CSV table of C-alpha atoms in Angstrom, one decimal:
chain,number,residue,atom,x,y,z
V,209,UNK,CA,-46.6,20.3,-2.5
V,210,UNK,CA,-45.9,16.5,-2.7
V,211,UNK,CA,-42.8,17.1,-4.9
V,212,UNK,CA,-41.1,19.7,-2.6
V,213,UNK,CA,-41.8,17.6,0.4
V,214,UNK,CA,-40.0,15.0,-1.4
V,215,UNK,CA,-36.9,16.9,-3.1
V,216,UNK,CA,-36.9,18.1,0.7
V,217,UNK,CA,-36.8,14.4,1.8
V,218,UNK,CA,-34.6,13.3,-0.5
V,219,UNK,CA,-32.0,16.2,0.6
V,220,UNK,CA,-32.1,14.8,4.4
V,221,UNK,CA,-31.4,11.2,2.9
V,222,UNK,CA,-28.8,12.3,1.0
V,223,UNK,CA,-26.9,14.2,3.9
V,224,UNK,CA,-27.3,11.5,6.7
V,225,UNK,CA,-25.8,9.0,4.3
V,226,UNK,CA,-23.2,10.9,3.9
V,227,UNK,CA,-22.4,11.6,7.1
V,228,UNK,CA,-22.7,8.0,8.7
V,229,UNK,CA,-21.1,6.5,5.3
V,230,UNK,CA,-17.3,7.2,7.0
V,231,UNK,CA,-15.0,4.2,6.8
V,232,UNK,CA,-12.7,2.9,9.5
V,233,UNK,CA,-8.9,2.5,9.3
V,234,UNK,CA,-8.2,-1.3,9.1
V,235,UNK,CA,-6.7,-2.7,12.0
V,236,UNK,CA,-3.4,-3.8,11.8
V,237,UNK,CA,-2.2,-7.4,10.3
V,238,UNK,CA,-0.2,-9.3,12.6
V,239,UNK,CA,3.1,-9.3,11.9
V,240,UNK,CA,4.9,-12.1,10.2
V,241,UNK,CA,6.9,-14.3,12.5
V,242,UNK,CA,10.9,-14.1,11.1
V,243,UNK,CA,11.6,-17.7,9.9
V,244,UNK,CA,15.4,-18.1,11.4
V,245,UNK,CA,17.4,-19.9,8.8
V,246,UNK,CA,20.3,-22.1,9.3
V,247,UNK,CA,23.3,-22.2,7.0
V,248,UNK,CA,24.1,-25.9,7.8
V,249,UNK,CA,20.7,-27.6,7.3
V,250,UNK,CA,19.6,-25.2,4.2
V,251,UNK,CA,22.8,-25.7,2.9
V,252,UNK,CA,22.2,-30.0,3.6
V,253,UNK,CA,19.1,-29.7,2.0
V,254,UNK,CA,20.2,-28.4,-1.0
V,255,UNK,CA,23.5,-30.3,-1.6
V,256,UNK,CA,20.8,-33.4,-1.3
V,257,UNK,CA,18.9,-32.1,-3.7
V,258,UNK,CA,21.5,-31.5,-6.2
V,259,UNK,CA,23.2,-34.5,-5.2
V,260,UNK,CA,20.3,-37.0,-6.5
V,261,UNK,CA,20.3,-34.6,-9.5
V,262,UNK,CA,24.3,-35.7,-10.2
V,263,UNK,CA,23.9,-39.3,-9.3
V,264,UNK,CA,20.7,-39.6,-11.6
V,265,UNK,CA,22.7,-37.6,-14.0
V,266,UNK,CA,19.8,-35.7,-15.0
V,267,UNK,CA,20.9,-32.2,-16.5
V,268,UNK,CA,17.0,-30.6,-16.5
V,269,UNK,CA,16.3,-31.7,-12.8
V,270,UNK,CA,19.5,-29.9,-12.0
V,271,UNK,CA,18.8,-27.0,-13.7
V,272,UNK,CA,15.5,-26.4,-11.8
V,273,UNK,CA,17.5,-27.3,-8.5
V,274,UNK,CA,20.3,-24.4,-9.3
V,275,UNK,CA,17.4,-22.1,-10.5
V,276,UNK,CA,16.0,-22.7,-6.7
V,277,UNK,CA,19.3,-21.9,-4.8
V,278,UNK,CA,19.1,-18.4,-5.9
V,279,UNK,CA,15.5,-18.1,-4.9
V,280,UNK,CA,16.7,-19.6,-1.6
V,281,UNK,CA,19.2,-17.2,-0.9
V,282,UNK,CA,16.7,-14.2,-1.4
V,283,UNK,CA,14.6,-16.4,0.9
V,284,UNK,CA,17.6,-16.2,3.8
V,285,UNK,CA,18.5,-12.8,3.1
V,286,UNK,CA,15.8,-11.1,4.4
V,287,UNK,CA,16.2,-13.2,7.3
V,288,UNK,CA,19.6,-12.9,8.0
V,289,UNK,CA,22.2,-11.9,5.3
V,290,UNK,CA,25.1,-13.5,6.9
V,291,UNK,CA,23.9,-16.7,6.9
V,292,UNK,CA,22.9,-16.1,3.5
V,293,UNK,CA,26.4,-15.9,2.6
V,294,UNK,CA,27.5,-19.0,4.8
V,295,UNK,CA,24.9,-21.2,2.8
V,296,UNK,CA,26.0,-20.1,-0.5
V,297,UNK,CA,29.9,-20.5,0.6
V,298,UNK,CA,28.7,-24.2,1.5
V,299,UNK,CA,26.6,-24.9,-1.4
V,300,UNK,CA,29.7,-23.4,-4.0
V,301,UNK,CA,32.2,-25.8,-2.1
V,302,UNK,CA,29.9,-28.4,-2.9
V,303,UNK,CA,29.5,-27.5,-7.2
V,304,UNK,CA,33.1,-26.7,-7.2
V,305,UNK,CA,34.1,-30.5,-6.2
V,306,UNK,CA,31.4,-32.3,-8.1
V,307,UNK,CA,31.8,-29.9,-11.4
V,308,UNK,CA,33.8,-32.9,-12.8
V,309,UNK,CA,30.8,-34.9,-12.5
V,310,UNK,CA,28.4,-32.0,-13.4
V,311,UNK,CA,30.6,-31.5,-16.8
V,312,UNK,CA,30.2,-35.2,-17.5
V,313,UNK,CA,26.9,-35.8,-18.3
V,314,UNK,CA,25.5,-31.9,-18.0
V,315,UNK,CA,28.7,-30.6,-20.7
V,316,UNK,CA,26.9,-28.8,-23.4
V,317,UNK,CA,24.0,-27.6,-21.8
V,318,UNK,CA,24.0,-23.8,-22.0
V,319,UNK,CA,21.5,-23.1,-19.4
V,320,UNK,CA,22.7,-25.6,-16.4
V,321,UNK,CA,26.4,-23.8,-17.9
V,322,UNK,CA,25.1,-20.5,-16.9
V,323,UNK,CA,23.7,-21.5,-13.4
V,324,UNK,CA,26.7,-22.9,-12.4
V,325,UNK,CA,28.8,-19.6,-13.4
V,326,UNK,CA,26.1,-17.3,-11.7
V,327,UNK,CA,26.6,-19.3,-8.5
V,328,UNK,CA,30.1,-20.6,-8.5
V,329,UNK,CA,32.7,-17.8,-10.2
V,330,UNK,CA,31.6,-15.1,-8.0
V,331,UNK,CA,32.5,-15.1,-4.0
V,332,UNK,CA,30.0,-15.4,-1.8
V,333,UNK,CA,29.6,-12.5,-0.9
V,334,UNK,CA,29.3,-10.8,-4.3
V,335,UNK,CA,26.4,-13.1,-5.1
V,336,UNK,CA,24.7,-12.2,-2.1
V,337,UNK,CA,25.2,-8.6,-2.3
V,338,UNK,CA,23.9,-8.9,-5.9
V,339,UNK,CA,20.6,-10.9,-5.2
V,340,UNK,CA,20.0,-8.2,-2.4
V,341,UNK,CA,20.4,-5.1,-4.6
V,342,UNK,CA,17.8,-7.1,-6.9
V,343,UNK,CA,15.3,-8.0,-3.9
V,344,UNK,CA,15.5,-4.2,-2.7
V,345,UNK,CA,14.8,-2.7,-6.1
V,346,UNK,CA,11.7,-4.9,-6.1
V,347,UNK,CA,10.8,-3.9,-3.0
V,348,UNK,CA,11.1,-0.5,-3.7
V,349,UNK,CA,9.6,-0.9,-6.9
V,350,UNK,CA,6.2,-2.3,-5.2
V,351,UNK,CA,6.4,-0.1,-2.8
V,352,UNK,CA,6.2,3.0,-5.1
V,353,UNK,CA,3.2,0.7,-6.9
V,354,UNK,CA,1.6,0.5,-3.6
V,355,UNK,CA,1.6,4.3,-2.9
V,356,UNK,CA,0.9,5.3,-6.7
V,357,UNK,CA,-2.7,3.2,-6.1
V,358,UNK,CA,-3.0,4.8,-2.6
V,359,UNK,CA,-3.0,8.0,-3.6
V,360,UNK,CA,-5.3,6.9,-6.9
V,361,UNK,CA,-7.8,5.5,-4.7
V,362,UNK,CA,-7.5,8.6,-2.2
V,363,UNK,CA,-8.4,11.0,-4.9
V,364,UNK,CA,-11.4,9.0,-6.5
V,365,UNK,CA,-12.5,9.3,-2.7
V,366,UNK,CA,-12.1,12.9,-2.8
V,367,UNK,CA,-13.8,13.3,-6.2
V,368,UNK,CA,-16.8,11.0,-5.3
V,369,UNK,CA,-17.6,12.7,-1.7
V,370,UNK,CA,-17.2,16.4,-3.7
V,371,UNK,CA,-19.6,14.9,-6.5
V,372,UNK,CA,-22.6,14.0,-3.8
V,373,UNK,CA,-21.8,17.4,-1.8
V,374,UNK,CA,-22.6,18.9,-5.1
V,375,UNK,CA,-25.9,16.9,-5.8
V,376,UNK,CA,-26.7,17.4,-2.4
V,377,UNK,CA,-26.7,21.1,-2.9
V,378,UNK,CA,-28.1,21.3,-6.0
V,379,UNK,CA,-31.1,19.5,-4.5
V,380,UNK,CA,-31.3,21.3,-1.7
V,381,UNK,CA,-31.0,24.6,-3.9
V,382,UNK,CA,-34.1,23.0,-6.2
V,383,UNK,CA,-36.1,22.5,-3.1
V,384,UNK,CA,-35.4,26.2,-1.9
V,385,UNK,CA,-36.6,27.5,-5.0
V,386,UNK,CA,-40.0,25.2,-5.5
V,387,UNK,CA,-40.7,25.9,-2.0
V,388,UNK,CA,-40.1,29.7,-2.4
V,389,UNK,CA,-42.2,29.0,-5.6
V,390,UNK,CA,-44.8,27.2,-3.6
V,391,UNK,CA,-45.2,30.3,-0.9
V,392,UNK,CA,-45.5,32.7,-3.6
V,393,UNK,CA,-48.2,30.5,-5.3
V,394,UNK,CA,-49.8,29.9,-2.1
V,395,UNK,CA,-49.5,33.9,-1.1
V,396,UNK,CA,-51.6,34.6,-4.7
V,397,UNK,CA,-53.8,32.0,-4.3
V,398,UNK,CA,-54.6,33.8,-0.9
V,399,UNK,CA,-54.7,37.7,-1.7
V,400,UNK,CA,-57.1,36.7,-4.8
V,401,UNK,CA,-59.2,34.7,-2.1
V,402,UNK,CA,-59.0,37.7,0.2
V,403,UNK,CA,-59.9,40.2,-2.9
V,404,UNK,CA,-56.3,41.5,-2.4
């Protein structure tokens, strides 16, 4: 008796955590403030930057500063494209008068060579186009990741709620069937008391 009262017990446990285990929808992030960018003082910022590189004729440092603008322009592109396309019009003016200099002590060097082409030989608004194909294929490349692990997580969900329901019933189909088993035992026991 003490085992179907607990398979019976254990069948109410299993159901109300089920029930009362439901999750809640997480409330919504703030949104992101847009950061306004302005061509003029991004555009200042980085001919300083690259300035100091020249002067200190230092062909590594102004590697790392070109490999930064083009980060910077995916940086003002998804704020505002046009003004993406004013700072690199400012920043190629700038390379385009100093690539005497640049030559000078930078010459040979293939990969501060290679920057300067990516930025310079291409208007403005080809290099900005370009960098925002790239930044939307990556965005729609996460996103696709994103729902790919949505849907993942969605169906282990499904699969471990259909694997309780199951234990559930089986349970509550054991306890049917030792308490059917215990009437039946209990019925005998009382016919052969009653001579029956």
């Amino acid at each position: 008796m003490k085992k179907i009262m607990f398979a019976v017990m254990a069948m109410f446990a299993i159901g109300f955590t089920s029930c009362g285990n439901k999750t809640q929808a997480p409330a919504e992030a703030p949104a992101e403030e847009a950061i306004v960018y302005n061509a003029e003082d991004e555009a200042a910022a980085t001919i300083s930057a690259l300035t100091e590189q020249i002067e200190a004729q230092d062909a590594s440092k102004l590697q790392e500063v070109l490999a930064t603008i083009q980060e910077k322009i995916k940086e003002i592109i998804g704020s505002n494209p046009e003004v993406a396309k004013e700072y690199v019009t400012k920043v190629q003016d700038f390379l385009k008068e100093n690539a005497e200099k640049i030559k000078a002590f930078a010459g040979e060097n293939a990969a501060v060579t290679a920057a300067l082409s990516a930025i310079t030989e291409a208007p403005a608004e080809t290099v900005v186009n370009g960098l925002m194909q790239a930044v939307d294929a990556t965005k729609a490349a996460a996103g696709e990741a994103v729902e790919a692990g949505k849907e993942a997580v969605e169906g282990a969900v499904e699969d471990a709620k259909q694997a309780a329901e199951d234990k559930a019933n089986e349970a509550k189909d054991a306890a049917k069937e030792k308490a059917g088993e215990a009437v039946d035992a209990a019925a005998d026991k009382a016919k052969k008391a009653l001579g029956i």
